CSV table of C-alpha atoms in Angstrom, one decimal:
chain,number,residue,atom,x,y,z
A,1,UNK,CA,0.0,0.0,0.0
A,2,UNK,CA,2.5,2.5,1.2
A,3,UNK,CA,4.4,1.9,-2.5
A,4,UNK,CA,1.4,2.3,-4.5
A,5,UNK,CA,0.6,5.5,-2.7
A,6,UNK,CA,4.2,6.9,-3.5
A,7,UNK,CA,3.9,5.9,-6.6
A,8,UNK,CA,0.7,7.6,-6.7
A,9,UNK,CA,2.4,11.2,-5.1
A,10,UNK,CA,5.1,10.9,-7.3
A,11,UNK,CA,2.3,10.9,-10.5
A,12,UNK,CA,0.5,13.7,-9.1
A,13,UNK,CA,3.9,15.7,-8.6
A,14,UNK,CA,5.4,15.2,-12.4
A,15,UNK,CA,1.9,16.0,-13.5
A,16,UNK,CA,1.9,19.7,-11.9
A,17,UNK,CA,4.9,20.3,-13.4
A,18,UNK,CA,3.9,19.3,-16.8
A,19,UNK,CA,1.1,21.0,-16.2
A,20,UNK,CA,1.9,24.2,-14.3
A,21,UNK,CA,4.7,24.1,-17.1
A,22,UNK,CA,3.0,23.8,-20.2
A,23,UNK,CA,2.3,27.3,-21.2
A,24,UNK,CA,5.7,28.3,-21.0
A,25,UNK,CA,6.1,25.2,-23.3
A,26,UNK,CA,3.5,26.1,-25.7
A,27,UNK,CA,4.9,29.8,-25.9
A,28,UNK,CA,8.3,28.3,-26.9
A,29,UNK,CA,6.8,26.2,-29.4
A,30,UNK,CA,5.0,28.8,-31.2
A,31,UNK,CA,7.7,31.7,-31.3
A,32,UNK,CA,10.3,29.0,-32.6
A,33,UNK,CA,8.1,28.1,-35.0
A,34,UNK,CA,7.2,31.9,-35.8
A,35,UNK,CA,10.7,32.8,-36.3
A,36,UNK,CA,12.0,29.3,-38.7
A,37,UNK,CA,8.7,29.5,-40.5
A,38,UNK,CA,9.5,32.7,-42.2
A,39,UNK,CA,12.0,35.6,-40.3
A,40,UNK,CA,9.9,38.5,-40.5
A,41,UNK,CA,11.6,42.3,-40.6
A,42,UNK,CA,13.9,42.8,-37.6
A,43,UNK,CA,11.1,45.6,-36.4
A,44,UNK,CA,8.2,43.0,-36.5
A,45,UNK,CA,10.4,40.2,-34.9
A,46,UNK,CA,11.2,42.7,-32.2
A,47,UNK,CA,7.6,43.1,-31.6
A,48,UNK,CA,6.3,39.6,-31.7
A,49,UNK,CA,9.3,38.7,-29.3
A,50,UNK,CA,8.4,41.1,-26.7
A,51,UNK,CA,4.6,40.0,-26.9
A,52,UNK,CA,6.0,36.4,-25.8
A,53,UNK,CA,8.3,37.7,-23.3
A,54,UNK,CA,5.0,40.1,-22.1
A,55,UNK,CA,3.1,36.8,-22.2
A,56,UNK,CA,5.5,34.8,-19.9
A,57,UNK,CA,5.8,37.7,-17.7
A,58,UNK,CA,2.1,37.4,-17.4
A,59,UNK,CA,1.8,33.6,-16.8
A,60,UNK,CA,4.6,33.9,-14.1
A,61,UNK,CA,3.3,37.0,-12.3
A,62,UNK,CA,-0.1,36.1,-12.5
A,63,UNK,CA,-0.6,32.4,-12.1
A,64,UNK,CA,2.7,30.6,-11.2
A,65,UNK,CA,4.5,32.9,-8.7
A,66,UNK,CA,0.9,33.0,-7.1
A,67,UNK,CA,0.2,29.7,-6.3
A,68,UNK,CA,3.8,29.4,-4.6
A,69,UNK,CA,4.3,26.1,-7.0
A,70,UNK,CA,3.4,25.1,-10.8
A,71,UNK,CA,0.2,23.7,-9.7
A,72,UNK,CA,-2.8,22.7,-11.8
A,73,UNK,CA,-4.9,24.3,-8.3
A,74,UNK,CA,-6.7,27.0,-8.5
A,75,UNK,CA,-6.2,30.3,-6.0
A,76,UNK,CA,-9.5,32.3,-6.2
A,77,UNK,CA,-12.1,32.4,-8.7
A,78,UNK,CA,-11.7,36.2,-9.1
A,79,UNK,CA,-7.5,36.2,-9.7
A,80,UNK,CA,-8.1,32.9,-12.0
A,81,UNK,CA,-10.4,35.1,-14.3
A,82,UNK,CA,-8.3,38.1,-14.4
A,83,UNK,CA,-4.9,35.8,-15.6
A,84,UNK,CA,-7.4,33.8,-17.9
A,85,UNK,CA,-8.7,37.2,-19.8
A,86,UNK,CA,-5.3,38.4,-20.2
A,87,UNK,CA,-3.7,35.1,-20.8
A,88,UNK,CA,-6.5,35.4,-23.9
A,89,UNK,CA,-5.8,39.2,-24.9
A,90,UNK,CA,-1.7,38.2,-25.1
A,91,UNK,CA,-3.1,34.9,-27.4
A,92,UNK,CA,-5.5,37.5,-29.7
A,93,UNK,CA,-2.5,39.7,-29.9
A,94,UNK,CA,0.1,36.9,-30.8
A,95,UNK,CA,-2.2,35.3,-33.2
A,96,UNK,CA,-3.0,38.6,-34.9
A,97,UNK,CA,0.9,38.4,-36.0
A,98,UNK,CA,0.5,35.1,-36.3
A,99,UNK,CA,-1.2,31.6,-36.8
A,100,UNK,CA,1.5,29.2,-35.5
A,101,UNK,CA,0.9,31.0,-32.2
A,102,UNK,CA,-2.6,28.8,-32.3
A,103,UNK,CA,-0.6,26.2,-30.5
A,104,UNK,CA,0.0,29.0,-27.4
A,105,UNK,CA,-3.9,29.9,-27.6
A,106,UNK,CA,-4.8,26.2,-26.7
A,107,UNK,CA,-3.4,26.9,-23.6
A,108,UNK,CA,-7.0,28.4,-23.1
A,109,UNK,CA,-8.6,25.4,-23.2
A,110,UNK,CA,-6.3,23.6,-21.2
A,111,UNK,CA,-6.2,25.4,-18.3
A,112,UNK,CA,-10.3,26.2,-18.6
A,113,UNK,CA,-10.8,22.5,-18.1
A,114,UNK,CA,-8.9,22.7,-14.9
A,115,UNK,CA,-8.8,26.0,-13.2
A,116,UNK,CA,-12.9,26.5,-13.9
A,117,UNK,CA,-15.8,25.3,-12.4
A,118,UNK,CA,-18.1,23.6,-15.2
A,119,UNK,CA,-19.8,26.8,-16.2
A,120,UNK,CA,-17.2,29.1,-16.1
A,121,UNK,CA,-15.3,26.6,-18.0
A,122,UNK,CA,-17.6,26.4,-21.1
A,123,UNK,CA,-17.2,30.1,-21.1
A,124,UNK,CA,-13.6,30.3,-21.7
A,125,UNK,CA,-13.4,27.6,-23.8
A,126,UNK,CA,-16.0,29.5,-26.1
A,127,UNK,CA,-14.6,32.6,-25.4
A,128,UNK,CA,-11.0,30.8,-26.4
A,129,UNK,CA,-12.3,29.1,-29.5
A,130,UNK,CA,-13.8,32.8,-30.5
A,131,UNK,CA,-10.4,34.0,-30.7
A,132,UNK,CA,-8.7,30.9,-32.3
A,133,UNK,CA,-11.6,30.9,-34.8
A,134,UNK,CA,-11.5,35.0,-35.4
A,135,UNK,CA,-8.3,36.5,-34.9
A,136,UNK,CA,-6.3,35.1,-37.7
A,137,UNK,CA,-8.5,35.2,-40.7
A,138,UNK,CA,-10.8,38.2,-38.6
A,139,UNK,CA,-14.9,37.6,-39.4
A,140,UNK,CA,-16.6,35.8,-42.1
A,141,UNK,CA,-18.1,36.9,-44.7
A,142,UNK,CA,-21.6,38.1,-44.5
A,143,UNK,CA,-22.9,34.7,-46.0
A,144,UNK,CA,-25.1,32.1,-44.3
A,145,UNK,CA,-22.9,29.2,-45.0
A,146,UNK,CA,-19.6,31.3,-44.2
A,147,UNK,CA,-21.7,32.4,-40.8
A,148,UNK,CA,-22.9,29.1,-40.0
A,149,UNK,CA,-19.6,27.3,-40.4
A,150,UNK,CA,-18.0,29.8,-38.1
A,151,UNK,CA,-20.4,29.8,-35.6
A,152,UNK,CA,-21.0,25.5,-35.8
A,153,UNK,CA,-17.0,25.3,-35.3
A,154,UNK,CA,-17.2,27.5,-32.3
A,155,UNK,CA,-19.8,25.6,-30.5
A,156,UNK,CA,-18.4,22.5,-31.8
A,157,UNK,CA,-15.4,23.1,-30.1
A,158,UNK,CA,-17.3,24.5,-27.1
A,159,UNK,CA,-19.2,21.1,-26.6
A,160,UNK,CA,-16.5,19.1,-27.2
A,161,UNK,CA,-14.0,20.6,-25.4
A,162,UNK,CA,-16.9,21.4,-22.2
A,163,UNK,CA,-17.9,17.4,-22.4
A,164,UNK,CA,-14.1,16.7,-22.1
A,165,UNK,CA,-14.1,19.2,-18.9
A,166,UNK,CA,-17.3,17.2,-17.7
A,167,UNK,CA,-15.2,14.0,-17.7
A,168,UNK,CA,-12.7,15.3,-16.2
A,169,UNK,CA,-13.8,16.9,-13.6
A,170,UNK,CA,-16.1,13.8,-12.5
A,171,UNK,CA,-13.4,11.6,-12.3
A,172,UNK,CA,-11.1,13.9,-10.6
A,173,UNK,CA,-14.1,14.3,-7.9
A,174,UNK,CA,-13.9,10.6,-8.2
A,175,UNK,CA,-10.0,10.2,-7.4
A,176,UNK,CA,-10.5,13.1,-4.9
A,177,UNK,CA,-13.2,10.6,-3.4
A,178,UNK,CA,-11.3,7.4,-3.6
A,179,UNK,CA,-7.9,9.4,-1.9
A,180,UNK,CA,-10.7,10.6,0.8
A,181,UNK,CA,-11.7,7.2,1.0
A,182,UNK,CA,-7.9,5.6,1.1
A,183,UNK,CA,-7.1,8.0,4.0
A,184,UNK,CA,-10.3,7.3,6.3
A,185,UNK,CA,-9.4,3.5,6.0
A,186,UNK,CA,-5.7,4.1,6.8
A,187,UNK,CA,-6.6,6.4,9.9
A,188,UNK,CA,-9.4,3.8,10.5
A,189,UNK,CA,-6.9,0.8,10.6
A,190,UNK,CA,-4.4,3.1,12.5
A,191,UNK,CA,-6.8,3.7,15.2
A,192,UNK,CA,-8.3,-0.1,15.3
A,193,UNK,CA,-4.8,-1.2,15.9
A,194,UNK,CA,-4.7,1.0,18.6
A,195,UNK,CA,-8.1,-0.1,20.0
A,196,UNK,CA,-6.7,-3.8,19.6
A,197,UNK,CA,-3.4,-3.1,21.2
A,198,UNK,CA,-5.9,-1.4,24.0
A,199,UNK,CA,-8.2,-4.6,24.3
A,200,UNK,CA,-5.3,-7.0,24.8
A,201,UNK,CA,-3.8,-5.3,27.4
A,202,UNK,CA,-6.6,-4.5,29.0
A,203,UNK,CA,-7.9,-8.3,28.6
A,204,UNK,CA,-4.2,-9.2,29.7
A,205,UNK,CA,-5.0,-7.3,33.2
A,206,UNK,CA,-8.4,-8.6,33.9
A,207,UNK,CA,-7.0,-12.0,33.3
A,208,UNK,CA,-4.4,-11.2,36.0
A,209,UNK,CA,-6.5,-9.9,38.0
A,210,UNK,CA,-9.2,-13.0,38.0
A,211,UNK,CA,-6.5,-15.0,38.5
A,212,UNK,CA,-5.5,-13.6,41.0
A,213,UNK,CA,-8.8,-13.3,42.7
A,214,UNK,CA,-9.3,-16.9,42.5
A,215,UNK,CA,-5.7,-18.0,43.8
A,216,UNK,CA,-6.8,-16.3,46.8
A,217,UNK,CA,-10.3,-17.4,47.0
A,218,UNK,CA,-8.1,-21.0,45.9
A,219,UNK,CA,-6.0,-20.6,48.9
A,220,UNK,CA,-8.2,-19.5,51.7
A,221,UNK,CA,-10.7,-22.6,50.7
A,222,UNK,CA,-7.4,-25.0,51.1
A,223,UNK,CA,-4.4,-23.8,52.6
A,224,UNK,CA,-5.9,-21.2,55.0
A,225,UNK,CA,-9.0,-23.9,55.9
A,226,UNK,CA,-6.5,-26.5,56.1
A,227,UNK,CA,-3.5,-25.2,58.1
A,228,UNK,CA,-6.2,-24.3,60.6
A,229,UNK,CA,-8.0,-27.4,61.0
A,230,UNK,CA,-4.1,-28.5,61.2
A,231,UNK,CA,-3.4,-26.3,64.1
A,232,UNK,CA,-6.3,-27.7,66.3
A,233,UNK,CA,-5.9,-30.8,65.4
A,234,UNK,CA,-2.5,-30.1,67.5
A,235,UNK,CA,-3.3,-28.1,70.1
A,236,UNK,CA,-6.3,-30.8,71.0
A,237,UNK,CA,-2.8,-33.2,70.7
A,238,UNK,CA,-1.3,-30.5,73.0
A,239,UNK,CA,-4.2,-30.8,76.0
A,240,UNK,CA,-3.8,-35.1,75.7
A,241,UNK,CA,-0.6,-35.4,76.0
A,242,UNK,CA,-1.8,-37.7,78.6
A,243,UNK,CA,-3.6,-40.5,76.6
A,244,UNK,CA,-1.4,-41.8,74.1
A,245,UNK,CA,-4.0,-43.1,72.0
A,246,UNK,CA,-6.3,-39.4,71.7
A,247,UNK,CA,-2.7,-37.8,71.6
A,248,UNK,CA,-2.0,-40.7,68.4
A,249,UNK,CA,-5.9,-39.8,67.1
A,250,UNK,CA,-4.9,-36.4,66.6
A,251,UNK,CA,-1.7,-36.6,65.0
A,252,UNK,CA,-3.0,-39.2,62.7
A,253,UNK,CA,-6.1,-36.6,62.3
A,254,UNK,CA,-3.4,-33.3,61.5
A,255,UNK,CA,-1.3,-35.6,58.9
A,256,UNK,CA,-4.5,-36.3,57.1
A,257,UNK,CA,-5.0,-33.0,56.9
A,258,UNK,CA,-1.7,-32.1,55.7
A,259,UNK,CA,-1.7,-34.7,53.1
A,260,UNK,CA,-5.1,-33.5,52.1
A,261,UNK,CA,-4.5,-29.6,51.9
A,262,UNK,CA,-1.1,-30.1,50.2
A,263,UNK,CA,-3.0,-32.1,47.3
A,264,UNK,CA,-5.8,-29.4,47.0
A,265,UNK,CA,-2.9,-26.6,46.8
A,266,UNK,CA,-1.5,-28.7,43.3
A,267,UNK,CA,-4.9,-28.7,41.9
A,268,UNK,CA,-6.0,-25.1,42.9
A,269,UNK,CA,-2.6,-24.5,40.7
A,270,UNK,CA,-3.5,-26.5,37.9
A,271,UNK,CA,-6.9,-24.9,38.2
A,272,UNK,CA,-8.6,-28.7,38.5
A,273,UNK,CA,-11.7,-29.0,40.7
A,274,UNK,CA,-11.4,-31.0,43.7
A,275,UNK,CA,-10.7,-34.1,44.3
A,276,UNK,CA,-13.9,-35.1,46.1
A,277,UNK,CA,-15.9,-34.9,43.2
A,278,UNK,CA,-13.7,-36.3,39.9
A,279,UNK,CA,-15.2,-39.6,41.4
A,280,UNK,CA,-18.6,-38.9,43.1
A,281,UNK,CA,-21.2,-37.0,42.6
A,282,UNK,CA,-22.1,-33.3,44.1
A,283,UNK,CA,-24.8,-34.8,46.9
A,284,UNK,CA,-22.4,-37.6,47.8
A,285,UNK,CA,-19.2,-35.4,47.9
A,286,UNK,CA,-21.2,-33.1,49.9
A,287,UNK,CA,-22.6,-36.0,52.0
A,288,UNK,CA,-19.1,-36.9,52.1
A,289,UNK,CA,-17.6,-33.2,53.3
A,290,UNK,CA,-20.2,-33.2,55.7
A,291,UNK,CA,-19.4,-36.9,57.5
A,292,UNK,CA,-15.5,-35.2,57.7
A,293,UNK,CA,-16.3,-32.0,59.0
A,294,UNK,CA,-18.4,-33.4,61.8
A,295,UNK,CA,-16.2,-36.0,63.1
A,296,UNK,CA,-14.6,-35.1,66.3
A,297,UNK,CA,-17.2,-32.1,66.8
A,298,UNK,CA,-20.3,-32.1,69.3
A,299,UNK,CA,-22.5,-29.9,66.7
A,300,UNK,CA,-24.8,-32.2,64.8
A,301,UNK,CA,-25.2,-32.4,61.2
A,302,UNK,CA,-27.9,-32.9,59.1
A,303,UNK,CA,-27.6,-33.0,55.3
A,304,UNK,CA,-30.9,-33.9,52.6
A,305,UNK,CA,-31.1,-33.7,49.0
A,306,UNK,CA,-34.5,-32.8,47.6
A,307,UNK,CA,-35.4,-32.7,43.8
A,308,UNK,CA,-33.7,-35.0,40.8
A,309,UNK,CA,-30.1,-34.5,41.1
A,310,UNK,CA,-28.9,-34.4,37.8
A,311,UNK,CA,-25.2,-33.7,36.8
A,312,UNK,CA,-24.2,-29.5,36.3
A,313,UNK,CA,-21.2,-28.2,34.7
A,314,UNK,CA,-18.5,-28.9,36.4
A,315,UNK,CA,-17.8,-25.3,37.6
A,316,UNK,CA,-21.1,-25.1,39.1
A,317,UNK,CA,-20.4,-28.1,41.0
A,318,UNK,CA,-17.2,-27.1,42.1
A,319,UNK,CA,-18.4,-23.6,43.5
A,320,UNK,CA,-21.3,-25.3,45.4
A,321,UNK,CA,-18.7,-27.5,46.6
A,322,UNK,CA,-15.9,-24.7,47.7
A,323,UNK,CA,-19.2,-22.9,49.5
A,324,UNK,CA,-20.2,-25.5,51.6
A,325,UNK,CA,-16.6,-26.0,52.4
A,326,UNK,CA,-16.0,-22.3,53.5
A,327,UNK,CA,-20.0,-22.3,55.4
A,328,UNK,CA,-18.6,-25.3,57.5
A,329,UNK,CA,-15.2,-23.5,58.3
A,330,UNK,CA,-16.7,-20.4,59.2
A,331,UNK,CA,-19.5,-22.3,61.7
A,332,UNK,CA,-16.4,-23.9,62.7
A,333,UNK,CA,-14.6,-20.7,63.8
A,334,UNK,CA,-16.9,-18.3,64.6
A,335,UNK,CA,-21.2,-19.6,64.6
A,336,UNK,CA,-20.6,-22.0,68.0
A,337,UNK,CA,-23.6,-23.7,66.8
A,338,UNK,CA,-24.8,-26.9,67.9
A,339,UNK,CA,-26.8,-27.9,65.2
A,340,UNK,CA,-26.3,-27.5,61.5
A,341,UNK,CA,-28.6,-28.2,58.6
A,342,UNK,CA,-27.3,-28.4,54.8
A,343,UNK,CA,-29.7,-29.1,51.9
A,344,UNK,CA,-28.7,-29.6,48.6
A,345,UNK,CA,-32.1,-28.7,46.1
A,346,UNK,CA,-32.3,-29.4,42.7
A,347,UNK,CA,-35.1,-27.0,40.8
A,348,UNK,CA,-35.9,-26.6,37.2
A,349,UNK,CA,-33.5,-24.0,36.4
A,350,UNK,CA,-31.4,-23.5,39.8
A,351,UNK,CA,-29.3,-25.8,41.7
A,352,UNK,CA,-29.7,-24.2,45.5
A,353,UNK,CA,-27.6,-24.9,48.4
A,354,UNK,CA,-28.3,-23.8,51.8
A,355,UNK,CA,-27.0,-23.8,55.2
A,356,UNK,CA,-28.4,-22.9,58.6
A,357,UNK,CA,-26.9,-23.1,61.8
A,358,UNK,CA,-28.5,-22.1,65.6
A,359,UNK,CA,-25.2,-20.6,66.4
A,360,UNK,CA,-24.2,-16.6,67.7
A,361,UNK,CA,-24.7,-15.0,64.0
A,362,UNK,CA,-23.3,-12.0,63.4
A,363,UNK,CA,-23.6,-8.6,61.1
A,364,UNK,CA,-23.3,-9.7,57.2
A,365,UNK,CA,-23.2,-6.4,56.1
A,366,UNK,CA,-20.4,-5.0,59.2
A,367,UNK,CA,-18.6,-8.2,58.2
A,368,UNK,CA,-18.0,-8.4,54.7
A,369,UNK,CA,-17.0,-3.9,55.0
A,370,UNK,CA,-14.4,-5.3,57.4
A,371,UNK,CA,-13.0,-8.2,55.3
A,372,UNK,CA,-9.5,-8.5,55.2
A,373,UNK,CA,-9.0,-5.3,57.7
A,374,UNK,CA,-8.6,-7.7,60.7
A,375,UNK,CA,-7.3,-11.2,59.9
A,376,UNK,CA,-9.6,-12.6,57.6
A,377,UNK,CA,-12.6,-11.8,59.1
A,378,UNK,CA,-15.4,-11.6,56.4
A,379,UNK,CA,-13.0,-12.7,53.3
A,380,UNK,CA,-14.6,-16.0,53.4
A,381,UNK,CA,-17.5,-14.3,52.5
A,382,UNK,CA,-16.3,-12.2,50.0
A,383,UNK,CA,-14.5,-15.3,48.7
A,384,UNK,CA,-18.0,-17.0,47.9
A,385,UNK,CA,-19.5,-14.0,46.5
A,386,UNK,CA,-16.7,-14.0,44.1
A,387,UNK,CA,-17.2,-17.1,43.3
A,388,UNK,CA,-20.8,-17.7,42.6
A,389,UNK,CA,-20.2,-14.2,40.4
A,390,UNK,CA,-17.8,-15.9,37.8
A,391,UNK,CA,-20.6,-18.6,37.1
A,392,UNK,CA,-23.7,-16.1,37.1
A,393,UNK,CA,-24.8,-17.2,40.4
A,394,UNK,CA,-26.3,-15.6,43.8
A,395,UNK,CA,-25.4,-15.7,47.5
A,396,UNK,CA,-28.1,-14.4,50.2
A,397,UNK,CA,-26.8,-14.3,53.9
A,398,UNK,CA,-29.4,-13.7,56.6
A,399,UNK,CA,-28.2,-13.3,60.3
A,400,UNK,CA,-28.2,-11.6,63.3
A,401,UNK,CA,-26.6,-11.6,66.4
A,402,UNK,CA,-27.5,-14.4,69.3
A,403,UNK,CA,-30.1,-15.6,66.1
A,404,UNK,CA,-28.1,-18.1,63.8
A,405,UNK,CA,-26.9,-17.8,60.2
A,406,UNK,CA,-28.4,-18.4,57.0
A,407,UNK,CA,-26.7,-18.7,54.1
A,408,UNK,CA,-27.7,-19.5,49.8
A,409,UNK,CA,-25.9,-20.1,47.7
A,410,UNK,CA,-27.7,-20.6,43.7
A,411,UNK,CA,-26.4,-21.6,40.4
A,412,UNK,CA,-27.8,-22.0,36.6
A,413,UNK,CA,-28.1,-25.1,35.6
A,414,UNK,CA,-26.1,-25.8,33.0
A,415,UNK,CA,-25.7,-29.6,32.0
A,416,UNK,CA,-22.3,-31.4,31.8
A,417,UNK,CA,-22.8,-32.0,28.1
A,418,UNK,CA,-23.5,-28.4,27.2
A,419,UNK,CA,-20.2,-27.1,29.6
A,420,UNK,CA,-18.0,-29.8,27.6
């Protein structure tokens, strides 16, 4: 593209100069020709000489100096008319001495074609062919053919010369039309490259920053959930140092854990749902989260499953999963509930789980403001709004203090098959 429009400059360049040059041109032509066709007296050479020399100065004073370049442009409707009418009065005067100088008059119609709008252009051209057609052989004779003849060769050359400006002057308007057009697209693609660059990085941020939204959300459900159940399962190991075989329990219990939180760290990595449920399904991992969390506590647990369970995408399952996980750790640290109740429900177009406990409750609103400000007091719950967000879901949290805790979690549903 970018050689195809220097190409095209460099056209546009040579043809001004041709252009801006020819009258000089033609004004050589015709005095060379004037003085080898036949050297008139010394006197009338003189004369015709200074005429050309008059007419150049004209030309340069009065339409090339003007411009500031040989330019086929025009500068002003009123200055073009006063160069054309004595570009055509130096022509008349020439041609009177003599006829080769017809070849410096066509300069007239040239440069009507160009430097007039249509109109003014069929004007000149008349007005340029009424000299051509006059000055050298002066009027015809008072005869209808010798009339008709001159006047049908001056509108001859009128209309064919004025279609020829038509033509011309559409297809410039067309070129001016298609450089117009050339130069949109070009800004156009500059600027959509710009946008793109623009969208990338942006696209390269949010992706950063999702990622690193859900590392964290990734490593408070595991590491943080599991280095804590960790540390209790020791300090109970602390307070029986007494029985061996409690002491053993809880060891046994904190290695588990270990085992179990460094495995959900690799896959949180890898981005891989968990473990629990690449071999069951989302009631029976749940069921299955439940019979864990429970063990060694004195709250009791209850866990139901109403409606057809049928399979969800993946992602859905694994948020459900991560929320119940981080309900249980939270009633764990903070609710000091004796009884907990987690129901899994299956509806025509939501998958709902909630959980209730009879525990102290607390502020939802006080909590989640305060999240991260002291320890990680209300990031859990910020953790599963985030999550239920990136798969179009809702959580609704009803509590108050001394009154228990309520929490919902809801997803589409979205089958397996249409996920895959």
């Amino acid at each position: 593209m970018s050689a195809s429009k220097d190409d095209g400059g460099r056209w546009e360049r040579h043809s001004d100069i041709l252009f801006g040059g020819l009258p000089y041109l033609l004004l050589f032509l015709s005095t060379a020709l004037s003085v080898v066709h036949g050297p008139p007296p010394a006197r009338r050479l003189l004369t015709t000489l200074g005429l050309a020399a008059l007419a150049a100065l004209w030309i340069l004073g009065t339409y090339t100096l003007p411009t500031g370049r040989r330019s086929r442009q025009p500068y002003g409707m009123a200055r073009t008319a006063v160069y054309f009418t004595g570009l055509l009065a130096l022509s008349a005067a020439l041609l009177a001495r003599d006829q080769v100088f017809m070849v410096f008059a066509a300069t007239g119609f040239l440069q009507a074609l160009v430097l007039l709008p249509t109109v003014w252009a069929l004007v000149s051209v008349a007005a340029t062919s009424f000299v051509v057609n006059t000055v050298p052989d002066g009027f015809p004779s008072p005869t209808t053919g010798a009339v008709v003849g001159y006047i049908a060769a001056i509108a001859f050359q009128t209309v064919v010369i004025g279609w020829i400006n038509l033509l011309s002057s559409r297809l410039n308007e067309q070129h001016q039309r298609r450089k117009r057009t050339v130069a949109e697209l070009r800004s156009a693609l500059k600027e959509n490259a710009g946008l793109h660059t623009q969208l990338i990085t942006q696209a390269r941020e949010a992706g950063v920053l999702d990622e690193r939204q859900r590392m964290a959300g990734e490593i408070h459900d595991t590491l943080a959930q599991g280095l804590a159940g960790i540390i209790r399962q020791l300090e109970a190991a602390e307070h029986a140092e007494g029985d061996r075989e409690v002491w053993r329990r809880h060891l046994v219990a904190a290695k588990d854990l270990a085992r179990d939180s460094l495995a959900e760290a690799r896959r949180s990595v890898q981005a891989l749902r968990p473990e629990q449920l690449e071999s069951r399904t989302l009631p029976d991992a749940l069921e299955c989260l439940v019979e864990g969390w429970s063990r060694g506590r004195e709250a009791k647990v209850a866990f139901e499953t109403t409606g057809t369970a049928t399979p969800v995408h993946a992602e859905l399952e694994a948020t459900l999963y991560r929320v119940a996980q981080e309900a249980l750790a939270n009633i764990a640290k903070h609710a000091e509930a004796s009884k907990v109740g987690i129901t899994l429900s299956y509806m025509e177009d939501v998958v709902v789980l909630d959980v209730l406990d009879d525990g102290v409750g607390f502020d939802p609103a006080a909590a989640e403001a305060a999240a991260g400000t002291s320890g990680d007091h209300g990031l859990g719950l910020v953790a599963m709004r985030r999550r239920l967000g990136r798969v179009a879901g809702t959580l609704d949290i009803e509590s108050a203090r001394g009154e228990g805790t309520a929490i919902s979690a809801a997803v589409p549903v979205i089958p397996q098959e249409a996920g895959a």
